[in-house]
Short mmCIF file of C-alpha atoms in Angstrom, two decimals:
data_model
loop_
_atom_site.label_atom_id
_atom_site.label_comp_id
_atom_site.label_asym_id
_atom_site.label_seq_id
_atom_site.Cartn_x
_atom_site.Cartn_y
_atom_site.Cartn_z
CA LYS J 1 2.25 -43.06 -2.49
CA LEU J 2 0.78 -44.26 0.73
CA VAL J 3 -2.77 -45.41 0.44
CA GLY J 4 -5.09 -46.28 3.28
CA LYS J 5 -8.47 -47.92 3.11
CA ALA J 6 -11.14 -45.33 3.76
CA ASN J 7 -12.58 -45.91 7.20
CA PRO J 8 -16.30 -45.08 6.96
CA ALA J 9 -16.41 -44.28 10.68
CA PHE J 10 -14.02 -41.37 10.20
CA LEU J 11 -15.08 -39.72 7.00
CA SER J 12 -16.20 -36.17 6.73
CA THR J 13 -18.59 -34.53 4.35
CA GLU J 14 -16.47 -31.42 4.52
CA LYS J 15 -14.28 -30.49 1.63
CA PRO J 16 -10.61 -31.24 2.30
CA THR J 17 -8.25 -28.30 2.34
CA SER J 18 -6.16 -28.06 -0.82
CA TYR J 19 -2.91 -30.04 -0.68
CA LYS J 20 -1.05 -26.83 -1.45
CA ASP J 21 -2.47 -24.94 1.54
CA ALA J 22 -2.03 -27.94 3.85
CA THR J 23 1.65 -28.22 2.90
CA THR J 24 2.67 -24.56 2.72
CA TYR J 25 0.93 -23.12 5.77
CA ASN J 26 2.43 -24.97 8.71
CA ASN J 27 3.58 -24.47 12.23
CA TYR J 28 6.73 -26.51 12.64
CA TYR J 29 9.10 -24.36 14.65
CA GLU J 30 12.08 -26.66 14.17
CA PHE J 31 12.10 -25.26 10.63
CA GLY J 32 11.29 -21.63 11.46
CA THR J 33 8.46 -19.70 13.05
CA ASP J 34 6.90 -18.28 9.92
CA LYS J 35 4.21 -20.51 8.50
CA ALA J 36 5.87 -20.54 5.10
CA ASP J 37 9.23 -21.59 6.62
CA PRO J 38 8.64 -25.33 7.06
CA ALA J 39 7.78 -25.86 3.37
CA THR J 40 10.98 -24.03 2.43
CA ASN J 41 13.34 -25.52 5.02
CA ALA J 42 12.12 -29.02 5.81
CA SER J 43 13.72 -30.75 2.82
CA THR J 44 16.72 -31.49 5.07
CA LEU J 45 14.72 -33.66 7.47
CA LYS J 46 15.64 -37.10 6.01
CA PRO J 47 12.66 -39.20 7.08
CA ARG J 48 14.39 -42.49 6.26
CA PRO J 49 15.90 -44.47 7.85
CA TRP J 50 13.88 -43.83 11.00
CA THR J 51 13.24 -45.60 14.26
CA VAL J 52 10.89 -44.97 17.12
CA ALA J 53 11.96 -46.08 20.60
CA ILE J 54 9.24 -47.10 22.99
CA GLU J 55 10.15 -47.12 26.64
CA GLY J 56 9.02 -46.34 30.15
CA GLU J 57 6.17 -48.05 31.93
CA VAL J 58 5.66 -50.87 29.43
CA LYS J 59 6.16 -54.61 29.61
CA LYS J 60 7.71 -54.72 26.16
CA PRO J 61 9.96 -51.76 25.49
CA MET J 62 11.19 -51.86 21.90
CA VAL J 63 12.73 -49.94 19.06
CA LEU J 64 10.68 -50.12 15.88
CA ASP J 65 11.85 -49.11 12.46
CA LEU J 66 9.50 -47.36 10.12
CA ASP J 67 8.65 -50.39 7.99
CA THR J 68 7.70 -52.44 11.04
CA LEU J 69 5.57 -49.56 12.30
CA LEU J 70 3.82 -49.23 8.96
CA LYS J 71 2.84 -52.92 9.07
CA LEU J 72 1.65 -52.93 12.66
CA ALA J 73 -1.99 -52.40 11.67
CA PRO J 74 -3.89 -51.89 8.42
CA LEU J 75 -3.56 -48.33 7.13
CA GLU J 76 -6.78 -46.36 7.02
CA GLU J 77 -7.69 -43.07 5.45
CA ARG J 78 -9.47 -40.73 7.85
CA VAL J 79 -10.64 -37.21 7.16
CA TYR J 80 -10.22 -35.02 10.25
CA ARG J 81 -10.77 -31.38 11.01
CA LEU J 82 -7.61 -29.69 12.31
CA ARG J 83 -8.11 -26.67 14.55
CA CYS J 84 -5.04 -24.58 15.31
CA VAL J 85 -4.88 -22.73 18.62
CA GLU J 86 -4.29 -19.57 16.55
CA GLY J 87 -7.85 -19.60 15.24
CA TRP J 88 -7.68 -21.26 11.83
CA SER J 89 -8.66 -24.70 10.68
CA MET J 90 -8.21 -27.20 7.86
CA VAL J 91 -9.73 -30.52 6.81
CA ILE J 92 -7.10 -33.18 6.12
CA PRO J 93 -7.31 -36.78 4.87
CA TRP J 94 -4.72 -38.60 6.95
CA VAL J 95 -3.32 -42.09 6.44
CA GLY J 96 -2.57 -44.16 9.52
CA TYR J 97 -4.13 -46.29 12.22
CA SER J 98 -5.36 -45.83 15.75
CA LEU J 99 -2.53 -45.15 18.18
CA SER J 100 -4.15 -47.76 20.43
CA ALA J 101 -2.82 -50.50 18.13
CA LEU J 102 0.74 -49.53 19.02
CA ILE J 103 -0.11 -49.11 22.70
CA LYS J 104 -1.55 -52.60 22.77
CA LYS J 105 1.57 -54.06 21.22
CA VAL J 106 3.95 -52.70 23.86
CA GLU J 107 1.66 -53.57 26.80
CA PRO J 108 1.70 -50.65 29.25
CA ASN J 109 2.05 -51.78 32.86
CA SER J 110 -0.21 -50.64 35.68
CA ASN J 111 1.94 -47.55 36.41
CA ALA J 112 1.42 -46.13 32.95
CA LYS J 113 -0.94 -43.17 33.19
CA TYR J 114 0.42 -40.92 30.48
CA ILE J 115 2.13 -41.15 27.16
CA GLU J 116 4.87 -38.78 26.09
CA PHE J 117 5.92 -38.08 22.51
CA ILE J 118 9.49 -36.92 22.02
CA THR J 119 10.18 -35.52 18.60
CA LEU J 120 13.32 -35.12 16.53
CA ALA J 121 15.73 -32.35 17.52
CA ASP J 122 18.72 -32.61 15.21
CA LYS J 123 20.62 -29.41 14.49
CA THR J 124 22.11 -30.86 11.34
CA ARG J 125 18.67 -31.50 9.86
CA MET J 126 16.55 -28.72 11.37
CA SER J 127 17.42 -25.12 10.71
CA GLY J 128 15.15 -23.59 13.35
CA LEU J 129 16.67 -25.27 16.39
CA GLY J 130 19.01 -22.36 17.01
CA SER J 131 16.06 -20.24 18.03
CA PRO J 132 15.23 -20.02 21.72
CA VAL J 133 11.49 -19.97 21.04
CA LEU J 134 10.81 -23.37 22.62
CA GLU J 135 12.71 -25.96 24.59
CA TRP J 136 13.97 -28.67 22.27
CA PRO J 137 13.18 -31.40 21.68
CA TYR J 138 9.51 -30.57 21.25
CA VAL J 139 7.62 -32.81 23.63
CA GLU J 140 3.92 -33.48 23.74
CA GLY J 141 1.76 -35.82 25.77
CA LEU J 142 -1.63 -37.33 26.38
CA ARG J 143 -3.35 -39.11 29.20
CA LEU J 144 -3.29 -42.83 28.43
CA ASP J 145 -7.07 -43.04 28.06
CA GLU J 146 -6.97 -40.15 25.59
CA ALA J 147 -4.24 -41.88 23.63
CA ASN J 148 -6.32 -45.05 23.55
CA HIS J 149 -9.35 -43.27 22.16
CA PRO J 150 -10.02 -44.64 18.65
CA LEU J 151 -9.87 -41.11 17.20
CA ALA J 152 -6.23 -40.66 18.21
CA LEU J 153 -4.31 -41.50 15.08
CA LEU J 154 -0.73 -42.54 14.43
CA SER J 155 -0.21 -41.10 10.99
CA PHE J 156 2.28 -41.74 8.20
CA GLY J 157 0.63 -39.99 5.29
CA MET J 158 -1.92 -37.56 4.00
CA TYR J 159 -3.79 -37.09 0.74
CA GLY J 160 -2.75 -40.62 -0.29
CA GLU J 161 0.95 -39.75 -0.08
CA VAL J 162 3.62 -40.24 2.57
CA LEU J 163 3.75 -37.31 4.96
CA PRO J 164 5.59 -34.34 3.51
CA ASN J 165 8.48 -33.37 5.78
CA GLN J 166 6.84 -30.13 6.83
CA ASN J 167 3.78 -32.03 8.02
CA GLY J 168 5.73 -34.21 10.40
CA ALA J 169 7.33 -36.99 8.36
CA PRO J 170 7.71 -39.86 8.72
CA VAL J 171 5.42 -40.50 11.68
CA ARG J 172 3.27 -38.23 13.83
CA VAL J 173 0.15 -38.32 15.93
CA VAL J 174 -3.11 -36.58 15.06
CA VAL J 175 -5.44 -35.78 17.94
CA PRO J 176 -8.32 -34.03 16.20
CA TRP J 177 -10.26 -32.85 19.25
CA LYS J 178 -7.28 -30.92 20.58
CA TYR J 179 -5.51 -27.84 19.25
CA GLY J 180 -3.03 -28.73 16.56
CA PHE J 181 0.13 -28.26 18.62
CA LYS J 182 -0.83 -31.34 20.68
CA SER J 183 -0.28 -33.50 17.61
CA ALA J 184 3.47 -34.11 17.79
CA LYS J 185 5.39 -34.43 14.54
CA SER J 186 8.41 -36.51 13.49
CA ILE J 187 8.32 -38.69 16.61
CA VAL J 188 11.50 -40.49 17.64
CA LYS J 189 10.53 -41.74 21.09
CA ILE J 190 7.35 -42.66 22.89
CA ARG J 191 7.59 -42.93 26.65
CA PHE J 192 4.93 -44.24 28.99
CA THR J 193 4.95 -42.45 32.32
CA SER J 194 3.18 -42.35 35.64
CA GLU J 195 3.45 -38.56 35.89
CA GLN J 196 1.96 -35.98 33.58
CA PRO J 197 4.68 -35.12 31.04
CA ARG J 198 5.99 -31.58 30.73
CA THR J 199 4.99 -30.43 27.27
CA ALA J 200 6.72 -27.89 25.03
CA TRP J 201 4.16 -25.11 24.83
CA ASN J 202 3.07 -25.61 28.40
CA ILE J 203 6.69 -25.04 29.51
CA ALA J 204 6.99 -21.95 27.29
CA ALA J 205 3.75 -20.28 28.43
CA PRO J 206 1.89 -22.23 31.12
CA SER J 207 -0.88 -19.65 31.49
CA GLU J 208 -1.67 -19.82 27.78
CA TYR J 209 -1.26 -23.45 26.77
CA GLY J 210 -2.57 -26.10 29.12
CA PHE J 211 -1.71 -29.77 29.11
CA TYR J 212 -5.17 -30.73 27.84
CA SER J 213 -5.70 -28.02 25.22
CA ASN J 214 -8.98 -29.48 24.06
CA VAL J 215 -10.68 -27.37 21.42
CA ASN J 216 -13.17 -25.37 23.45
CA PRO J 217 -15.02 -22.32 22.15
CA GLU J 218 -15.93 -21.31 25.71
CA VAL J 219 -12.42 -21.10 27.10
CA ASP J 220 -10.57 -18.26 25.43
CA HIS J 221 -6.88 -18.07 24.97
CA PRO J 222 -5.71 -15.23 27.25
CA ARG J 223 -4.99 -13.11 24.22
CA TRP J 224 -7.70 -14.04 21.75
CA SER J 225 -11.13 -15.60 21.52
CA GLN J 226 -11.49 -19.26 20.61
CA SER J 227 -15.18 -19.00 19.72
CA SER J 228 -14.65 -18.90 15.99
CA GLU J 229 -12.16 -19.96 13.37
CA ARG J 230 -11.26 -19.32 9.78
CA ARG J 231 -11.25 -22.34 7.49
CA ILE J 232 -8.15 -22.05 5.35
CA GLY J 233 -8.91 -21.87 1.65
CA GLU J 234 -12.65 -21.65 2.11
CA ASP J 235 -13.52 -18.70 4.27
CA GLY J 236 -12.42 -15.85 2.03
CA LEU J 237 -11.85 -12.24 2.91
CA PHE J 238 -15.49 -11.34 3.05
CA ALA J 239 -16.81 -14.49 4.68
CA ARG J 240 -17.69 -14.58 8.33
CA LYS J 241 -15.58 -16.87 10.41
CA ARG J 242 -17.26 -20.12 11.37
CA LYS J 243 -18.19 -21.09 14.91
CA THR J 244 -15.73 -23.35 16.65
CA LEU J 245 -17.30 -26.55 17.95
CA MET J 246 -16.71 -28.10 21.37
CA TYR J 247 -13.97 -30.74 21.03
CA ASN J 248 -13.70 -29.59 17.42
CA GLY J 249 -17.00 -31.38 16.79
CA TYR J 250 -15.76 -34.76 18.08
CA SER J 251 -18.26 -34.88 20.91
CA ASP J 252 -17.82 -38.56 21.74
CA VAL J 253 -14.58 -37.74 23.53
CA ALA J 254 -16.59 -35.82 26.16
CA SER J 255 -16.75 -38.90 28.39
CA LEU J 256 -12.96 -38.66 28.86
CA TYR J 257 -13.43 -35.40 30.73
CA LYS J 258 -16.50 -36.15 32.80
CA GLY J 259 -16.49 -34.18 36.03
CA MET J 260 -13.48 -32.09 35.07
CA ASP J 261 -13.55 -28.31 35.23
CA LEU J 262 -12.48 -27.52 31.69
CA LYS J 263 -11.70 -23.93 32.60
CA LYS J 264 -9.17 -25.16 35.11
CA PHE J 265 -7.86 -28.03 33.01
CA PHE J 266 -7.68 -26.03 29.81
CA MET Q 1 27.50 20.32 2.11
CA LEU Q 2 25.92 18.20 -0.57
CA PHE Q 3 22.12 18.43 -0.99
CA LYS Q 4 21.96 21.10 1.67
CA ASN Q 5 19.59 23.23 -0.33
CA LEU Q 6 16.99 21.98 -2.74
CA SER Q 7 14.98 24.14 -5.10
CA PRO Q 8 11.17 24.14 -4.81
CA THR Q 9 11.01 22.10 -8.03
CA GLN Q 10 13.37 19.51 -6.60
CA ILE Q 11 11.26 19.32 -3.44
CA ARG Q 12 8.15 18.82 -5.55
CA TRP Q 13 9.75 15.95 -7.45
CA LEU Q 14 11.01 14.46 -4.22
CA LYS Q 15 7.53 14.57 -2.72
CA LEU Q 16 5.99 12.99 -5.79
CA SER Q 17 8.57 10.19 -5.76
CA LEU Q 18 8.06 9.60 -2.06
CA PHE Q 19 4.30 9.47 -2.59
CA LEU Q 20 4.63 6.87 -5.31
CA LEU Q 21 7.13 4.87 -3.29
CA ALA Q 22 4.96 4.86 -0.18
CA THR Q 23 1.95 3.74 -2.23
CA LEU Q 24 3.79 0.68 -3.56
CA PRO Q 25 3.08 -1.60 -0.57
CA PHE Q 26 -0.61 -0.80 -0.92
CA LEU Q 27 -0.57 -1.47 -4.67
CA ARG Q 28 1.22 -4.72 -4.03
CA LEU Q 29 -1.50 -5.76 -1.59
CA VAL Q 30 -4.26 -4.87 -4.03
CA ILE Q 31 -2.64 -6.76 -6.88
CA ALA Q 32 -1.90 -9.74 -4.66
CA THR Q 33 -5.52 -9.78 -3.50
CA PHE Q 34 -6.91 -9.90 -7.01
CA THR Q 35 -4.38 -12.42 -8.26
CA ASP Q 36 -4.83 -14.73 -5.28
CA GLN Q 37 -1.26 -14.32 -4.06
CA LEU Q 38 -1.99 -13.75 -0.39
CA GLY Q 39 -1.26 -17.33 0.64
CA ALA Q 40 -3.39 -19.71 2.65
CA ASN Q 41 -4.62 -17.10 5.11
CA PRO Q 42 -5.30 -13.82 3.29
CA VAL Q 43 -6.73 -12.01 6.32
CA GLU Q 44 -3.64 -12.77 8.35
CA PHE Q 45 -1.42 -11.66 5.49
CA ILE Q 46 -3.18 -8.31 5.06
CA THR Q 47 -3.30 -7.69 8.80
CA ARG Q 48 0.42 -8.35 9.23
CA ASN Q 49 1.42 -6.47 6.10
CA THR Q 50 -0.50 -3.30 6.92
CA GLY Q 51 0.70 -3.50 10.53
CA ASP Q 52 4.31 -3.82 9.38
CA TRP Q 53 4.01 -0.86 7.04
CA THR Q 54 2.44 1.28 9.74
CA LEU Q 55 5.48 0.68 11.93
CA TYR Q 56 7.91 1.29 9.06
CA MET Q 57 6.25 4.60 8.20
CA LEU Q 58 6.15 5.70 11.83
CA CYS Q 59 9.83 4.92 12.25
CA ILE Q 60 10.77 6.74 9.05
CA ALA Q 61 8.73 9.75 10.13
CA LEU Q 62 10.44 9.70 13.53
CA ALA Q 63 13.81 9.53 11.81
CA VAL Q 64 13.29 12.83 10.01
CA THR Q 65 14.39 15.12 12.82
CA PRO Q 66 17.52 13.16 13.80
CA LEU Q 67 18.51 12.82 10.14
CA ARG Q 68 17.96 16.52 9.59
CA LYS Q 69 20.18 17.37 12.54
CA LEU Q 70 22.89 14.93 11.52
CA THR Q 71 23.00 15.87 7.84
CA GLY Q 72 21.88 19.47 7.88
CA TRP Q 73 19.28 18.64 5.21
CA ASN Q 74 16.57 20.88 6.53
CA TRP Q 75 14.26 20.14 3.60
CA LEU Q 76 13.68 16.67 5.06
CA VAL Q 77 11.10 18.23 7.35
CA LYS Q 78 8.95 18.96 4.31
CA LEU Q 79 8.49 15.23 3.79
CA ARG Q 80 7.43 14.49 7.33
CA ARG Q 81 3.73 15.24 7.00
CA MET Q 82 3.38 12.85 4.09
CA LEU Q 83 5.21 10.11 6.01
CA GLY Q 84 2.94 10.60 8.99
CA LEU Q 85 -0.16 10.51 6.82
CA PHE Q 86 1.03 7.31 5.16
CA ALA Q 87 1.49 5.78 8.61
CA PHE Q 88 -2.11 6.75 9.28
CA PHE Q 89 -3.22 5.35 5.93
CA TYR Q 90 -1.67 1.95 6.69
CA VAL Q 91 -2.95 1.84 10.27
CA ALA Q 92 -6.43 2.70 9.00
CA LEU Q 93 -6.21 -0.25 6.60
CA HIS Q 94 -4.92 -2.38 9.46
CA PHE Q 95 -7.88 -1.40 11.62
CA LEU Q 96 -10.34 -1.83 8.76
CA THR Q 97 -9.02 -5.36 8.16
CA PHE Q 98 -9.62 -6.13 11.82
CA LEU Q 99 -13.11 -4.64 11.86
CA TRP Q 100 -14.24 -5.93 8.49
CA PHE Q 101 -12.47 -9.21 7.73
CA ASP Q 102 -11.98 -10.32 11.29
CA HIS Q 103 -15.24 -9.13 12.84
CA ALA Q 104 -17.51 -8.56 9.84
CA PHE Q 105 -18.37 -5.10 11.19
CA ASP Q 106 -19.77 -6.56 14.40
CA VAL Q 107 -18.79 -3.56 16.52
CA ALA Q 108 -19.94 -5.15 19.79
CA GLU Q 109 -17.71 -8.17 19.15
CA MET Q 110 -14.87 -5.88 18.18
CA TRP Q 111 -15.20 -3.93 21.44
CA LYS Q 112 -15.08 -7.14 23.43
CA ASP Q 113 -11.79 -7.92 21.70
CA VAL Q 114 -10.42 -4.43 22.25
CA LEU Q 115 -11.22 -4.48 25.95
CA LYS Q 116 -10.26 -8.05 26.69
CA ARG Q 117 -6.99 -8.45 24.83
CA PRO Q 118 -4.24 -6.15 26.09
CA PHE Q 119 -2.33 -6.22 22.80
CA ILE Q 120 -5.44 -5.05 20.97
CA THR Q 121 -6.23 -2.45 23.64
CA VAL Q 122 -2.78 -1.00 23.15
CA GLY Q 123 -2.93 -1.11 19.36
CA PHE Q 124 -6.39 0.37 19.28
CA SER Q 125 -5.34 3.22 21.62
CA ALA Q 126 -2.39 4.01 19.40
CA PHE Q 127 -4.70 4.12 16.37
CA VAL Q 128 -7.22 6.40 18.11
CA LEU Q 129 -4.47 8.73 19.32
CA LEU Q 130 -3.16 9.03 15.78
CA ILE Q 131 -6.52 10.32 14.49
CA PRO Q 132 -6.23 13.88 15.88
CA LEU Q 133 -2.73 14.08 14.45
CA ALA Q 134 -3.96 13.13 11.00
CA VAL Q 135 -6.92 15.51 11.27
CA THR Q 136 -4.72 18.46 12.27
CA SER Q 137 -2.08 17.81 9.66
CA THR Q 138 -3.12 20.59 7.27
CA ASN Q 139 -1.54 24.04 7.15
CA ALA Q 140 -4.90 25.58 7.96
CA MET Q 141 -5.10 23.55 11.16
CA VAL Q 142 -1.62 24.61 12.20
CA ARG Q 143 -2.65 28.27 11.78
CA LEU Q 144 -5.97 27.68 13.53
CA MET Q 145 -4.36 26.00 16.53
CA GLY Q 146 -1.27 28.12 16.71
CA GLY Q 147 2.18 26.63 16.30
CA LYS Q 148 2.89 26.01 19.98
CA ARG Q 149 -0.33 24.14 20.71
CA TRP Q 150 -0.08 22.23 17.45
CA GLN Q 151 3.41 21.14 18.35
CA TRP Q 152 2.34 19.98 21.78
CA LEU Q 153 -0.48 17.90 20.27
CA HIS Q 154 1.87 16.36 17.75
CA ARG Q 155 4.29 15.33 20.45
CA LEU Q 156 1.71 12.60 21.10
CA ILE Q 157 3.68 10.69 18.50
CA TYR Q 158 6.32 10.01 21.18
CA LEU Q 159 3.63 8.01 22.98
CA ILE Q 160 1.94 6.54 19.93
CA VAL Q 161 4.99 4.87 18.41
CA PRO Q 162 6.03 3.06 21.59
CA LEU Q 163 2.41 1.89 21.97
CA GLY Q 164 2.54 0.56 18.42
CA VAL Q 165 5.75 -1.32 19.16
CA LEU Q 166 4.24 -2.70 22.39
CA HIS Q 167 1.21 -3.89 20.40
CA PHE Q 168 3.52 -5.75 18.03
CA TRP Q 169 5.60 -7.06 20.94
CA TRP Q 170 2.62 -8.52 22.78
CA MET Q 171 1.23 -9.94 19.57
CA LYS Q 172 4.53 -11.72 18.87
CA ALA Q 173 4.90 -12.82 22.47
CA ALA Q 174 2.21 -15.38 21.65
CA LYS Q 175 4.71 -17.09 19.41
CA ASN Q 176 7.58 -16.52 21.79
CA ASN Q 177 9.34 -14.90 18.89
CA LEU Q 178 10.51 -11.45 19.83
CA LEU Q 179 13.32 -10.73 17.38
CA GLN Q 180 11.35 -8.34 15.14
CA PRO Q 181 9.67 -6.38 17.94
CA MET Q 182 13.04 -6.09 19.66
CA LEU Q 183 14.54 -4.54 16.53
CA PHE Q 184 11.68 -2.05 16.37
CA ALA Q 185 12.03 -1.30 20.08
CA LEU Q 186 15.77 -0.65 19.69
CA LEU Q 187 15.24 1.58 16.68
CA VAL Q 188 12.51 3.61 18.36
CA ALA Q 189 14.52 3.84 21.56
CA ALA Q 190 17.44 5.21 19.54
CA LEU Q 191 15.26 7.71 17.67
CA LEU Q 192 13.67 8.97 20.88
CA GLY Q 193 16.92 8.75 22.82
CA MET Q 194 18.62 11.13 20.41
CA ARG Q 195 15.87 13.66 21.02
CA ILE Q 196 16.29 13.39 24.77
CA TYR Q 197 20.04 13.81 24.37
CA TRP Q 198 19.68 16.93 22.20
CA TRP Q 199 16.98 18.33 24.41
CA ARG Q 200 19.12 17.95 27.54
CA ARG Q 201 22.18 19.39 25.83
CA GLY Q 202 20.01 22.29 24.66
CA ALA Q 203 18.75 22.83 28.19
CA VAL Q 204 22.30 22.82 29.57
CA ARG Q 205 23.39 25.34 26.96
CA GLN Q 206 20.42 27.57 27.75
CA THR Q 207 21.33 27.56 31.47
CA ALA Q 208 24.94 28.26 30.56
CA ILE Q 209 23.88 31.26 28.47
CA ARG Q 210 21.61 32.54 31.20
CA THR Q 211 24.22 32.21 33.97
CA ALA Q 212 27.02 33.64 31.81
#
């Protein structure tokens, strides 16, 4: 059990995806590339004990264990839409707090422009690491102002429970206005940098997965359209797909990208 | 050699069994659909499943000639038409899933997808090229066209199958996960390679006979 207090600012009227779908249909390549693989293989993850090292351009680098992290700020429940770059979506009630609370604690210095999430890559606990699909460890990143946006969530649970292993236990980020792969799972290190971090999917296929990867129905993936999506568990065989919304419907992040050519910075 | 000659009754039973066997994946899909066993993303499941079975059937059909030559079981050729038609059946379901469940019969939208996404362009071309082969699969059509011309038309399969594998390859390239398409590519390369080998050996022998 991991209960957060519902935050009225981040509640959705949409029906949450069933727990079963949200925990059996996952992309977590460290446990296999098939979406059923993580649920089958992730039991070996061992989410405790766990520490997260915070380093780089900060005044107070530190190593925090999970219990300290959990107590850093009051846990909230927030219901977010999750839009996968592959064209499907879910609605998930997460438990966590704004990433900005952690950022504030470690006090980034004036060189810090970006934040890099380094995730677990342990061959003894992750059966998919033998595959050459991506460079391990899986690394993701955000611009510091994006990471400080109140929507960006540091999450420890979902559906009132601690995160299941396949969903990124014990600690992950959730960045709901970006495609799902930006939301790094099972984080072991957070580094503040002055340069834009190299991120896993961007390294693997730079023409297909940009650093920003904001949900954008007008910028197609080179191999498929991003204008619509299928809501898992709701949009059945005969239903039309629903329209994808700019920034996944979280339009107040638009100010972060003022003046940027979103086709270029996709 | 064992099984070298089968009686017409045995062939009939063999065909019936093959028919039932090749229908099983479809039955499984239908049952899974009505018992809600298709997982979180039913459209994706059906698309992948029918695509997989198209490639399996195409490969099995392409294996008939090499198997026949290696085993001397000439009756195998009598099963080939059914295998080819099952490949067409599964690719038609695959295409229907795309047109219906993915695009809700919005043909204009579908065309945009076909033209813009190379992996779909390739898959769609392979499907379209398979249509004349399915249409001319009857005995009457063979007679009408004449054996030589019919055979030339049906050699299109040597183009269609590699296109199908390429479609799968480019689709999987999105996930950077090429193991399955590589296996298909190797298998198809072997099946076509054997033909080239036999054809060249045949050509050499022909020249040898002529110059002797």
